[in-house]
PDB file of C-alpha atoms in Angstrom:
ATOM      1  CA  MET A  96     245.085 159.174 161.691  1.00 46.00           C
ATOM      2  CA  LEU A  97     248.220 161.022 161.301  1.00 44.00           C
ATOM      3  CA  THR A  98     249.735 162.924 164.032  1.00 45.00           C
ATOM      4  CA  PHE A  99     251.785 165.924 163.344  1.00 40.00           C
ATOM      5  CA  ARG A 100     254.892 164.199 163.756  1.00 45.00           C
ATOM      6  CA  SER A 101     253.528 161.314 161.326  1.00 47.00           C
ATOM      7  CA  HIS A 102     252.894 163.730 158.528  1.00 46.00           C
ATOM      8  CA  SER A 103     255.852 165.569 158.939  1.00 46.00           C
ATOM      9  CA  ILE A 104     257.937 162.163 158.740  1.00 42.00           C
ATOM     10  CA  CYS A 105     256.189 161.172 155.633  1.00 46.00           C
ATOM     11  CA  PHE A 106     256.581 165.197 153.562  1.00 40.00           C
ATOM     12  CA  TYR A 107     260.203 164.729 154.907  1.00 40.00           C
ATOM     13  CA  ALA A 108     260.806 161.054 153.322  1.00 44.00           C
ATOM     14  CA  ALA A 109     259.061 162.819 149.690  1.00 43.00           C
ATOM     15  CA  ALA A 110     261.019 165.303 149.605  1.00 40.00           C
ATOM     16  CA  VAL A 111     264.026 162.998 150.429  1.00 41.00           C
ATOM     17  CA  VAL A 112     263.377 161.406 147.451  1.00 41.00           C
ATOM     18  CA  LEU A 113     262.524 164.823 144.796  1.00 40.00           C
ATOM     19  CA  GLY A 114     265.459 165.952 145.796  1.00 45.00           C
ATOM     20  CA  THR A 115     263.648 169.031 147.004  1.00 41.00           C
ATOM     21  CA  LEU A 116     265.691 169.527 150.429  1.00 40.00           C
ATOM     22  CA  LEU A 117     268.847 171.283 150.716  1.00 41.00           C
ATOM     23  CA  PRO A 118     271.512 168.547 152.180  1.00 48.00           C
ATOM     24  CA  ILE A 119     271.609 168.448 156.132  1.00 45.00           C
ATOM     25  CA  GLY A 120     270.130 166.036 158.696  1.00 49.00           C
ATOM     26  CA  GLY A 121     269.547 162.621 156.837  1.00 49.00           C
ATOM     27  CA  ILE A 122     271.220 164.076 153.478  1.00 43.00           C
ATOM     28  CA  ASP A 123     274.235 164.706 155.504  1.00 52.00           C
ATOM     29  CA  VAL A 124     274.955 161.309 156.520  1.00 46.00           C
ATOM     30  CA  LEU A 125     273.917 159.305 153.434  1.00 45.00           C
ATOM     31  CA  ALA A 126     276.762 161.715 151.930  1.00 47.00           C
ATOM     32  CA  LYS A 127     279.100 160.518 154.602  1.00 53.00           C
ATOM     33  CA  THR A 128     277.859 157.187 154.379  1.00 48.00           C
ATOM     34  CA  ARG A 129     278.450 157.243 150.773  1.00 51.00           C
ATOM     35  CA  ASN A 130     281.788 158.929 150.954  1.00 52.00           C
ATOM     36  CA  THR A 131     282.562 156.189 153.959  1.00 49.00           C
ATOM     37  CA  GLN A 132     281.492 153.250 151.734  1.00 49.00           C
ATOM     38  CA  SER A 133     284.430 155.398 148.582  1.00 49.00           C
ATOM     39  CA  GLN A 134     286.606 155.169 150.620  1.00 53.00           C
ATOM     40  CA  SER A 135     286.445 151.694 152.042  1.00 51.00           C
ATOM     41  CA  SER A 136     286.769 150.234 148.172  1.00 54.00           C
ATOM     42  CA  GLN A 137     289.001 152.353 147.543  1.00 56.00           C
ATOM     43  CA  ASN A 138     291.472 150.810 150.548  1.00 64.00           C
ATOM     44  CA  SER A 139     290.283 147.376 149.816  1.00 83.00           C
ATOM     45  CA  LEU A 140     292.498 147.751 146.538  1.00 85.00           C
ATOM     46  CA  THR A 141     295.962 145.933 146.548  1.00 93.00           C
ATOM     47  CA  PRO A 142     298.958 147.996 146.416  1.00 93.00           C
ATOM     48  CA  LEU A 143     299.056 146.672 142.629  1.00 93.00           C
ATOM     49  CA  GLN A 144     296.753 147.635 142.260  1.00 95.00           C
ATOM     50  CA  TRP A 145     296.397 150.766 143.666  1.00 96.00           C
ATOM     51  CA  GLU A 146     299.575 150.822 140.670  1.00 97.00           C
ATOM     52  CA  ILE A 147     297.463 149.643 138.124  1.00 97.00           C
ATOM     53  CA  GLU A 148     294.870 152.402 138.374  1.00 97.00           C
ATOM     54  CA  LYS A 149     297.732 154.906 138.658  1.00 97.00           C
ATOM     55  CA  GLN A 150     299.302 153.816 134.939  1.00 97.00           C
ATOM     56  CA  ARG A 151     295.054 153.767 133.269  1.00 97.00           C
ATOM     57  CA  THR A 152     294.958 157.572 134.343  1.00 97.00           C
ATOM     58  CA  ARG A 153     297.954 158.047 133.166  1.00 98.00           C
ATOM     59  CA  LEU A 154     297.256 155.943 129.525  1.00 97.00           C
ATOM     60  CA  GLY A 155     294.404 158.458 129.047  1.00 96.00           C
ATOM     61  CA  SER A 156     297.254 161.365 128.815  1.00 96.00           C
ATOM     62  CA  GLY A 157     297.448 164.009 126.058  1.00 97.00           C
ATOM     63  CA  ASP A 158     301.525 163.532 126.751  1.00 98.00           C
ATOM     64  CA  VAL A 159     303.333 160.601 124.486  1.00 98.00           C
ATOM     65  CA  GLU A 160     305.751 160.482 126.943  1.00 98.00           C
ATOM     66  CA  GLU A 161     303.862 160.107 129.720  1.00 98.00           C
ATOM     67  CA  ARG A 162     301.550 157.521 127.975  1.00 98.00           C
ATOM     68  CA  ARG A 163     304.560 155.372 127.097  1.00 98.00           C
ATOM     69  CA  ASP A 164     306.474 155.862 131.079  1.00 98.00           C
ATOM     70  CA  ALA A 165     303.252 154.527 132.231  1.00 98.00           C
ATOM     71  CA  ILE A 166     303.526 151.190 129.217  1.00 99.00           C
ATOM     72  CA  MET A 167     306.660 150.724 130.077  1.00 98.00           C
ATOM     73  CA  GLN A 168     305.694 151.241 134.421  1.00 98.00           C
ATOM     74  CA  LEU A 169     302.416 148.400 133.475  1.00 98.00           C
ATOM     75  CA  GLY A 170     305.624 145.599 131.673  1.00 98.00           C
ATOM     76  CA  SER A 171     307.458 146.341 134.655  1.00 98.00           C
ATOM     77  CA  MET A 172     304.964 144.766 137.017  1.00 97.00           C
ATOM     78  CA  HIS A 173     304.889 141.177 135.544  1.00 97.00           C
ATOM     79  CA  HIS A 174     301.085 140.937 136.018  1.00 97.00           C
ATOM     80  CA  PRO A 175     298.647 139.945 133.313  1.00 97.00           C
ATOM     81  CA  GLU A 176     296.281 142.453 134.816  1.00 97.00           C
ATOM     82  CA  ALA A 177     298.913 145.169 134.079  1.00 98.00           C
ATOM     83  CA  ALA A 178     299.705 143.840 130.964  1.00 98.00           C
ATOM     84  CA  ARG A 179     296.012 143.717 129.296  1.00 98.00           C
ATOM     85  CA  LEU A 180     296.115 147.541 130.767  1.00 98.00           C
ATOM     86  CA  ALA A 181     298.967 147.857 128.419  1.00 98.00           C
ATOM     87  CA  ALA A 182     297.637 146.078 125.875  1.00 98.00           C
ATOM     88  CA  SER A 183     294.952 148.777 124.958  1.00 98.00           C
ATOM     89  CA  ALA A 184     297.425 150.827 124.242  1.00 98.00           C
ATOM     90  CA  LEU A 185     298.873 148.645 121.296  1.00 98.00           C
ATOM     91  CA  ARG A 186     295.911 150.690 119.054  1.00 97.00           C
ATOM     92  CA  ASP A 187     297.655 154.124 120.284  1.00 98.00           C
ATOM     93  CA  PRO A 188     297.405 156.602 116.788  1.00 98.00           C
ATOM     94  CA  VAL A 189     301.203 157.055 118.220  1.00 98.00           C
ATOM     95  CA  ALA A 190     303.464 154.684 116.907  1.00 98.00           C
ATOM     96  CA  ILE A 191     306.948 154.513 119.429  1.00 98.00           C
ATOM     97  CA  VAL A 192     303.600 154.222 122.240  1.00 98.00           C
ATOM     98  CA  ARG A 193     302.158 151.135 120.061  1.00 99.00           C
ATOM     99  CA  ALA A 194     305.754 150.316 119.588  1.00 98.00           C
ATOM    100  CA  THR A 195     306.446 150.783 123.239  1.00 98.00           C
ATOM    101  CA  ALA A 196     303.392 148.288 124.099  1.00 99.00           C
ATOM    102  CA  ALA A 197     304.431 145.442 122.230  1.00 98.00           C
ATOM    103  CA  ALA A 198     306.966 144.519 124.812  1.00 97.00           C
ATOM    104  CA  SER A 199     305.190 145.097 127.673  1.00 98.00           C
ATOM    105  CA  ILE A 200     302.754 142.173 127.379  1.00 98.00           C
ATOM    106  CA  LEU A 201     304.333 139.229 127.422  1.00 98.00           C
ATOM    107  CA  SER A 202     303.271 139.014 130.943  1.00 98.00           C
ATOM    108  CA  LEU A 203     299.834 137.573 128.788  1.00 98.00           C
ATOM    109  CA  PRO A 204     299.967 133.657 127.937  1.00 98.00           C
ATOM    110  CA  ALA A 205     300.996 132.970 124.950  1.00 98.00           C
ATOM    111  CA  GLU A 206     297.340 132.336 123.526  1.00 97.00           C
ATOM    112  CA  GLU A 207     295.974 135.776 124.803  1.00 98.00           C
ATOM    113  CA  SER A 208     299.872 138.322 123.565  1.00 98.00           C
ATOM    114  CA  ALA A 209     300.454 136.106 120.013  1.00 98.00           C
ATOM    115  CA  PRO A 210     296.870 137.390 118.886  1.00 98.00           C
ATOM    116  CA  ASN A 211     297.151 141.250 120.470  1.00 98.00           C
ATOM    117  CA  LEU A 212     300.452 141.157 118.605  1.00 99.00           C
ATOM    118  CA  ILE A 213     300.009 139.362 115.068  1.00 99.00           C
ATOM    119  CA  PRO A 214     298.334 142.821 114.013  1.00 98.00           C
ATOM    120  CA  LEU A 215     301.319 144.777 114.639  1.00 99.00           C
ATOM    121  CA  LEU A 216     303.009 142.915 111.969  1.00 99.00           C
ATOM    122  CA  SER A 217     301.177 144.829 109.297  1.00 98.00           C
ATOM    123  CA  ASP A 218     301.220 147.785 110.712  1.00 98.00           C
ATOM    124  CA  LYS A 219     302.728 151.187 108.470  1.00 98.00           C
ATOM    125  CA  ASP A 220     305.673 151.905 111.063  1.00 98.00           C
ATOM    126  CA  GLU A 221     308.925 149.578 110.713  1.00 98.00           C
ATOM    127  CA  PHE A 222     309.182 150.544 114.379  1.00 98.00           C
ATOM    128  CA  VAL A 223     306.073 149.079 115.535  1.00 99.00           C
ATOM    129  CA  ARG A 224     306.351 146.337 112.949  1.00 99.00           C
ATOM    130  CA  ARG A 225     309.533 145.348 113.696  1.00 99.00           C
ATOM    131  CA  GLU A 226     309.396 145.393 118.167  1.00 99.00           C
ATOM    132  CA  ALA A 227     305.793 143.448 117.241  1.00 99.00           C
ATOM    133  CA  ALA A 228     307.859 140.769 115.822  1.00 99.00           C
ATOM    134  CA  TYR A 229     310.806 140.628 118.563  1.00 99.00           C
ATOM    135  CA  ALA A 230     308.195 140.286 120.597  1.00 99.00           C
ATOM    136  CA  LEU A 231     306.062 137.393 118.947  1.00 99.00           C
ATOM    137  CA  GLY A 232     309.376 135.500 119.411  1.00 99.00           C
ATOM    138  CA  LYS A 233     309.752 135.885 122.994  1.00 98.00           C
ATOM    139  CA  THR A 234     305.864 134.374 123.239  1.00 98.00           C
ATOM    140  CA  GLY A 235     307.142 130.828 121.609  1.00 98.00           C
ATOM    141  CA  SER A 236     303.682 130.587 119.917  1.00 98.00           C
ATOM    142  CA  ALA A 237     303.835 129.049 116.541  1.00 98.00           C
ATOM    143  CA  SER A 238     300.582 130.793 116.015  1.00 98.00           C
ATOM    144  CA  ALA A 239     302.713 133.405 114.940  1.00 99.00           C
ATOM    145  CA  SER A 240     304.940 131.680 112.407  1.00 99.00           C
ATOM    146  CA  SER A 241     302.904 131.882 109.304  1.00 98.00           C
ATOM    147  CA  ALA A 242     302.798 135.916 109.738  1.00 99.00           C
ATOM    148  CA  LEU A 243     306.305 136.107 110.701  1.00 99.00           C
ATOM    149  CA  ILE A 244     307.031 134.033 107.777  1.00 99.00           C
ATOM    150  CA  GLU A 245     306.061 136.736 105.243  1.00 98.00           C
ATOM    151  CA  ARG A 246     307.193 139.291 106.842  1.00 98.00           C
ATOM    152  CA  LEU A 247     310.713 137.979 106.688  1.00 98.00           C
ATOM    153  CA  LEU A 248     309.710 137.508 103.143  1.00 97.00           C
ATOM    154  CA  THR A 249     308.041 140.678 101.825  1.00 97.00           C
ATOM    155  CA  ASP A 250     308.907 143.530 103.924  1.00 98.00           C
ATOM    156  CA  LYS A 251     311.073 145.899 102.157  1.00 96.00           C
ATOM    157  CA  LYS A 252     313.028 146.678 106.163  1.00 96.00           C
ATOM    158  CA  ASP A 253     315.725 144.214 106.583  1.00 96.00           C
ATOM    159  CA  GLU A 254     315.115 145.199 110.429  1.00 97.00           C
ATOM    160  CA  VAL A 255     311.415 143.614 110.567  1.00 98.00           C
ATOM    161  CA  ARG A 256     312.744 140.951 108.765  1.00 98.00           C
ATOM    162  CA  GLY A 257     315.663 140.313 110.941  1.00 98.00           C
ATOM    163  CA  ALA A 258     313.947 140.201 113.209  1.00 99.00           C
ATOM    164  CA  ALA A 259     311.175 138.464 112.134  1.00 99.00           C
ATOM    165  CA  ALA A 260     314.359 135.957 111.625  1.00 99.00           C
ATOM    166  CA  VAL A 261     315.065 136.440 114.985  1.00 99.00           C
ATOM    167  CA  ALA A 262     311.672 135.629 116.404  1.00 99.00           C
ATOM    168  CA  LEU A 263     311.430 132.572 114.051  1.00 99.00           C
ATOM    169  CA  GLY A 264     314.553 131.087 115.576  1.00 99.00           C
ATOM    170  CA  GLN A 265     312.456 131.553 119.331  1.00 99.00           C
ATOM    171  CA  ILE A 266     309.610 130.007 117.948  1.00 99.00           C
ATOM    172  CA  LYS A 267     310.842 126.816 116.923  1.00 98.00           C
ATOM    173  CA  ASP A 268     309.003 126.013 114.884  1.00 97.00           C
ATOM    174  CA  ALA A 269     309.913 123.536 111.291  1.00 98.00           C
ATOM    175  CA  ALA A 270     307.098 125.157 108.789  1.00 98.00           C
ATOM    176  CA  ALA A 271     309.989 128.457 109.206  1.00 99.00           C
ATOM    177  CA  ILE A 272     313.206 125.775 107.692  1.00 99.00           C
ATOM    178  CA  SER A 273     312.194 126.524 104.073  1.00 98.00           C
ATOM    179  CA  SER A 274     311.621 130.272 104.277  1.00 98.00           C
ATOM    180  CA  LEU A 275     314.824 130.053 106.152  1.00 98.00           C
ATOM    181  CA  SER A 276     316.765 128.071 104.235  1.00 97.00           C
ATOM    182  CA  SER A 277     315.739 129.969 100.781  1.00 96.00           C
ATOM    183  CA  VAL A 278     316.941 133.624 102.388  1.00 96.00           C
ATOM    184  CA  LEU A 279     320.311 132.287 102.875  1.00 95.00           C
ATOM    185  CA  ASP A 280     320.313 130.921  99.377  1.00 92.00           C
ATOM    186  CA  ALA A 281     319.557 134.434  98.113  1.00 83.00           C
ATOM    187  CA  GLN A 282     322.578 135.801  97.066  1.00 60.00           C
ATOM    188  CA  LEU A 283     325.010 136.619 100.153  1.00 53.00           C
ATOM    189  CA  ALA A 284     328.256 138.233  98.237  1.00 44.00           C
ATOM    190  CA  VAL A 285     327.318 142.324  97.823  1.00 48.00           C
ATOM    191  CA  LYS A 286     330.261 144.199  95.863  1.00 39.00           C
ATOM    192  CA  SER A 287     330.212 147.878  96.591  1.00 38.00           C
ATOM    193  CA  SER A 288     332.348 150.538  97.017  1.00 41.00           C
ATOM    194  CA  LYS A 289     329.508 152.904  97.486  1.00 47.00           C
ATOM    195  CA  LYS A 290     328.635 153.806 101.344  1.00 50.00           C
ATOM    196  CA  LYS A 291     324.817 153.282 100.323  1.00 46.00           C
ATOM    197  CA  GLU A 292     325.262 150.181  99.273  1.00 55.00           C
ATOM    198  CA  LYS A 293     328.139 149.276 101.775  1.00 55.00           C
ATOM    199  CA  ARG A 294     325.018 150.029 104.350  1.00 49.00           C
ATOM    200  CA  LYS A 295     322.272 147.834 102.951  1.00 53.00           C
ATOM    201  CA  LYS A 296     325.000 145.292 102.488  1.00 64.00           C
ATOM    202  CA  GLU A 297     325.722 145.287 105.833  1.00 60.00           C
ATOM    203  CA  GLN A 298     321.549 145.096 106.926  1.00 58.00           C
ATOM    204  CA  ASP A 299     321.690 142.639 104.554  1.00 88.00           C
ATOM    205  CA  VAL A 300     324.014 140.452 107.006  1.00 93.00           C
ATOM    206  CA  PHE A 301     321.930 141.015 109.982  1.00 95.00           C
ATOM    207  CA  VAL A 302     319.461 139.370 107.622  1.00 96.00           C
ATOM    208  CA  LEU A 303     321.343 136.235 107.121  1.00 96.00           C
ATOM    209  CA  ARG A 304     322.760 135.681 109.920  1.00 97.00           C
ATOM    210  CA  ALA A 305     319.491 135.856 112.313  1.00 98.00           C
ATOM    211  CA  ALA A 306     318.216 133.480 109.103  1.00 98.00           C
ATOM    212  CA  ALA A 307     320.837 131.028 109.675  1.00 98.00           C
ATOM    213  CA  ARG A 308     321.579 131.000 113.786  1.00 98.00           C
ATOM    214  CA  SER A 309     317.400 130.461 113.490  1.00 99.00           C
ATOM    215  CA  LEU A 310     318.307 127.380 111.451  1.00 99.00           C
ATOM    216  CA  GLY A 311     320.389 125.704 113.952  1.00 99.00           C
ATOM    217  CA  GLN A 312     318.117 126.798 116.852  1.00 99.00           C
ATOM    218  CA  ILE A 313     315.094 125.063 115.683  1.00 99.00           C
ATOM    219  CA  GLY A 314     317.407 122.057 115.020  1.00 97.00           C
ATOM    220  CA  SER A 315     316.277 120.150 112.190  1.00 98.00           C
ATOM    221  CA  SER A 316     318.937 118.765 109.446  1.00 98.00           C
ATOM    222  CA  ALA A 317     315.962 119.567 107.036  1.00 98.00           C
ATOM    223  CA  ALA A 318     318.297 123.217 106.807  1.00 98.00           C
ATOM    224  CA  LEU A 319     321.808 121.212 106.577  1.00 98.00           C
ATOM    225  CA  PRO A 320     321.559 122.114 102.696  1.00 97.00           C
ATOM    226  CA  ALA A 321     320.799 125.691 103.278  1.00 97.00           C
ATOM    227  CA  LEU A 322     323.407 126.132 106.031  1.00 98.00           C
ATOM    228  CA  VAL A 323     326.390 123.854 104.049  1.00 98.00           C
ATOM    229  CA  ARG A 324     326.192 125.961 101.251  1.00 97.00           C
ATOM    230  CA  VAL A 325     326.379 128.975 103.288  1.00 97.00           C
ATOM    231  CA  LEU A 326     329.816 127.509 105.071  1.00 97.00           C
ATOM    232  CA  GLN A 327     331.230 126.599 101.873  1.00 96.00           C
ATOM    233  CA  ASP A 328     330.899 130.214  99.716  1.00 95.00           C
ATOM    234  CA  GLU A 329     333.929 131.537 100.189  1.00 93.00           C
ATOM    235  CA  LYS A 330     332.531 135.156  98.479  1.00 91.00           C
ATOM    236  CA  ALA A 331     329.697 134.678 101.632  1.00 92.00           C
ATOM    237  CA  GLU A 332     330.359 137.283 104.367  1.00 93.00           C
ATOM    238  CA  THR A 333     332.334 136.070 106.597  1.00 95.00           C
ATOM    239  CA  ASP A 334     329.792 136.458 109.706  1.00 96.00           C
ATOM    240  CA  VAL A 335     327.634 134.956 107.933  1.00 96.00           C
ATOM    241  CA  ARG A 336     329.743 131.721 107.623  1.00 97.00           C
ATOM    242  CA  ARG A 337     330.450 131.456 111.526  1.00 98.00           C
ATOM    243  CA  GLU A 338     326.776 131.872 111.620  1.00 98.00           C
ATOM    244  CA  ALA A 339     326.194 128.807 109.542  1.00 98.00           C
ATOM    245  CA  ALA A 340     328.823 126.712 111.821  1.00 99.00           C
ATOM    246  CA  SER A 341     327.603 127.227 114.625  1.00 98.00           C
ATOM    247  CA  ALA A 342     324.336 126.543 113.743  1.00 99.00           C
ATOM    248  CA  LEU A 343     325.837 123.005 112.496  1.00 99.00           C
ATOM    249  CA  GLY A 344     326.827 122.445 115.849  1.00 98.00           C
ATOM    250  CA  LEU A 345     323.396 123.171 117.462  1.00 98.00           C
ATOM    251  CA  ILE A 346     322.096 121.039 114.518  1.00 98.00           C
ATOM    252  CA  GLY A 347     324.437 118.121 115.692  1.00 97.00           C
ATOM    253  CA  ASP A 348     323.885 115.661 112.245  1.00 97.00           C
ATOM    254  CA  PRO A 349     327.249 113.934 111.268  1.00 97.00           C
ATOM    255  CA  ALA A 350     326.575 114.257 108.115  1.00 98.00           C
ATOM    256  CA  ALA A 351     327.755 117.764 108.062  1.00 98.00           C
ATOM    257  CA  ILE A 352     331.523 117.449 109.863  1.00 98.00           C
ATOM    258  CA  PRO A 353     333.113 117.357 106.246  1.00 98.00           C
ATOM    259  CA  ALA A 354     332.232 120.694 105.743  1.00 98.00           C
ATOM    260  CA  LEU A 355     333.161 121.636 108.907  1.00 98.00           C
ATOM    261  CA  GLN A 356     335.890 120.268 108.493  1.00 98.00           C
ATOM    262  CA  GLY A 357     336.456 121.412 105.267  1.00 97.00           C
ATOM    263  CA  ALA A 358     336.678 125.234 106.992  1.00 98.00           C
ATOM    264  CA  LEU A 359     339.358 124.572 109.134  1.00 97.00           C
ATOM    265  CA  THR A 360     341.807 125.695 106.737  1.00 96.00           C
ATOM    266  CA  ALA A 361     340.174 129.545 106.516  1.00 97.00           C
ATOM    267  CA  SER A 362     341.983 132.370 106.607  1.00 96.00           C
ATOM    268  CA  ASP A 363     339.983 133.562 109.340  1.00 97.00           C
ATOM    269  CA  PRO A 364     340.540 132.166 112.925  1.00 97.00           C
ATOM    270  CA  TYR A 365     336.768 133.137 114.182  1.00 98.00           C
ATOM    271  CA  LEU A 366     335.589 130.691 111.406  1.00 98.00           C
ATOM    272  CA  VAL A 367     338.248 128.350 112.552  1.00 98.00           C
ATOM    273  CA  GLU A 368     336.921 128.352 115.274  1.00 98.00           C
ATOM    274  CA  ALA A 369     333.295 127.928 115.309  1.00 98.00           C
ATOM    275  CA  ALA A 370     333.861 124.851 112.699  1.00 98.00           C
ATOM    276  CA  ASN A 371     335.479 123.523 115.258  1.00 98.00           C
ATOM    277  CA  ASN A 372     333.320 123.721 118.060  1.00 98.00           C
ATOM    278  CA  ALA A 373     330.896 122.270 116.217  1.00 98.00           C
ATOM    279  CA  ILE A 374     332.646 119.205 115.410  1.00 98.00           C
ATOM    280  CA  ARG A 375     333.442 119.188 119.190  1.00 97.00           C
ATOM    281  CA  ASN A 376     329.171 120.003 119.938  1.00 95.00           C
ATOM    282  CA  ILE A 377     328.256 116.872 116.626  1.00 96.00           C
ATOM    283  CA  SER A 378     330.789 114.794 118.545  1.00 93.00           C
ATOM    284  CA  ARG A 379     329.227 114.706 122.270  1.00 89.00           C
ATOM    285  CA  SER A 380     325.722 114.550 120.391  1.00 79.00           C
ATOM    286  CA  ARG A 381     326.921 111.314 118.606  1.00 74.00           C
ATOM    287  CA  ALA A 382     328.857 110.286 122.051  1.00 72.00           C
ATOM    288  CA  ALA A 383     325.755 111.188 124.026  1.00 71.00           C
ATOM    289  CA  THR A 384     323.396 109.038 121.740  1.00 68.00           C
ATOM    290  CA  VAL A 385     325.658 105.513 121.859  1.00 59.00           C
ATOM    291  CA  ARG A 386     325.123 105.853 125.535  1.00 60.00           C
TER     292      ARG A 386
END
């Protein structure tokens, strides 16, 4: 038989379940307990986790500059978890935000960052494509070589092509030698006095210099023919010839010495210096091999 007290307790419990009582007494205690648990959970976050969560909130801002700043803050943490959050901004509708995110996810392992970046090489915005190419070079992942080669050979923007060439040199994938060489074998001398064409020429020079330097970084003798042709082409831009000389020195193949010796009589003192340095590098490499 239920007493008045036990009957009241049953009624109170049922009322709590149904949510019909005002938040007094036991419900106040329950609310305080939940608040304490929530506070305890927040207090368990490390300073890094706190900062990541702070930037997560800012990434949802409608202000472009605030989103960009949040991404840069995440990148500056140099931590995989922060980089994974920054990677979500690679799909941002604003190009400058996507471009900023590309450089902010490099704390991820290459096998994780490269697949995130490769799709950006096909982005409609040239700045995004360029930044993605530079970022891929820093990953060092050969999985990006094919996509970078495609940008090098087909992109309409020289800044993107140059960035792709730089990245291929950083990755050091021998599969890129043929494509980089074909860029050098293209017409190197552009004669024009028009400002627009002069500016285009300067952009082309950037691509050519990057291609020559990257061939040197890859370090294969397979690049010698293209580099020697550039070095011996007196109509080629001097800056490109210097890069070719330096690249030959990096490769270290003695077969390049005759061409480098021929450059010692060039009128440009910096080209002469580059050729001299290359010859010394090759000589040191040979001496080290003999030992």
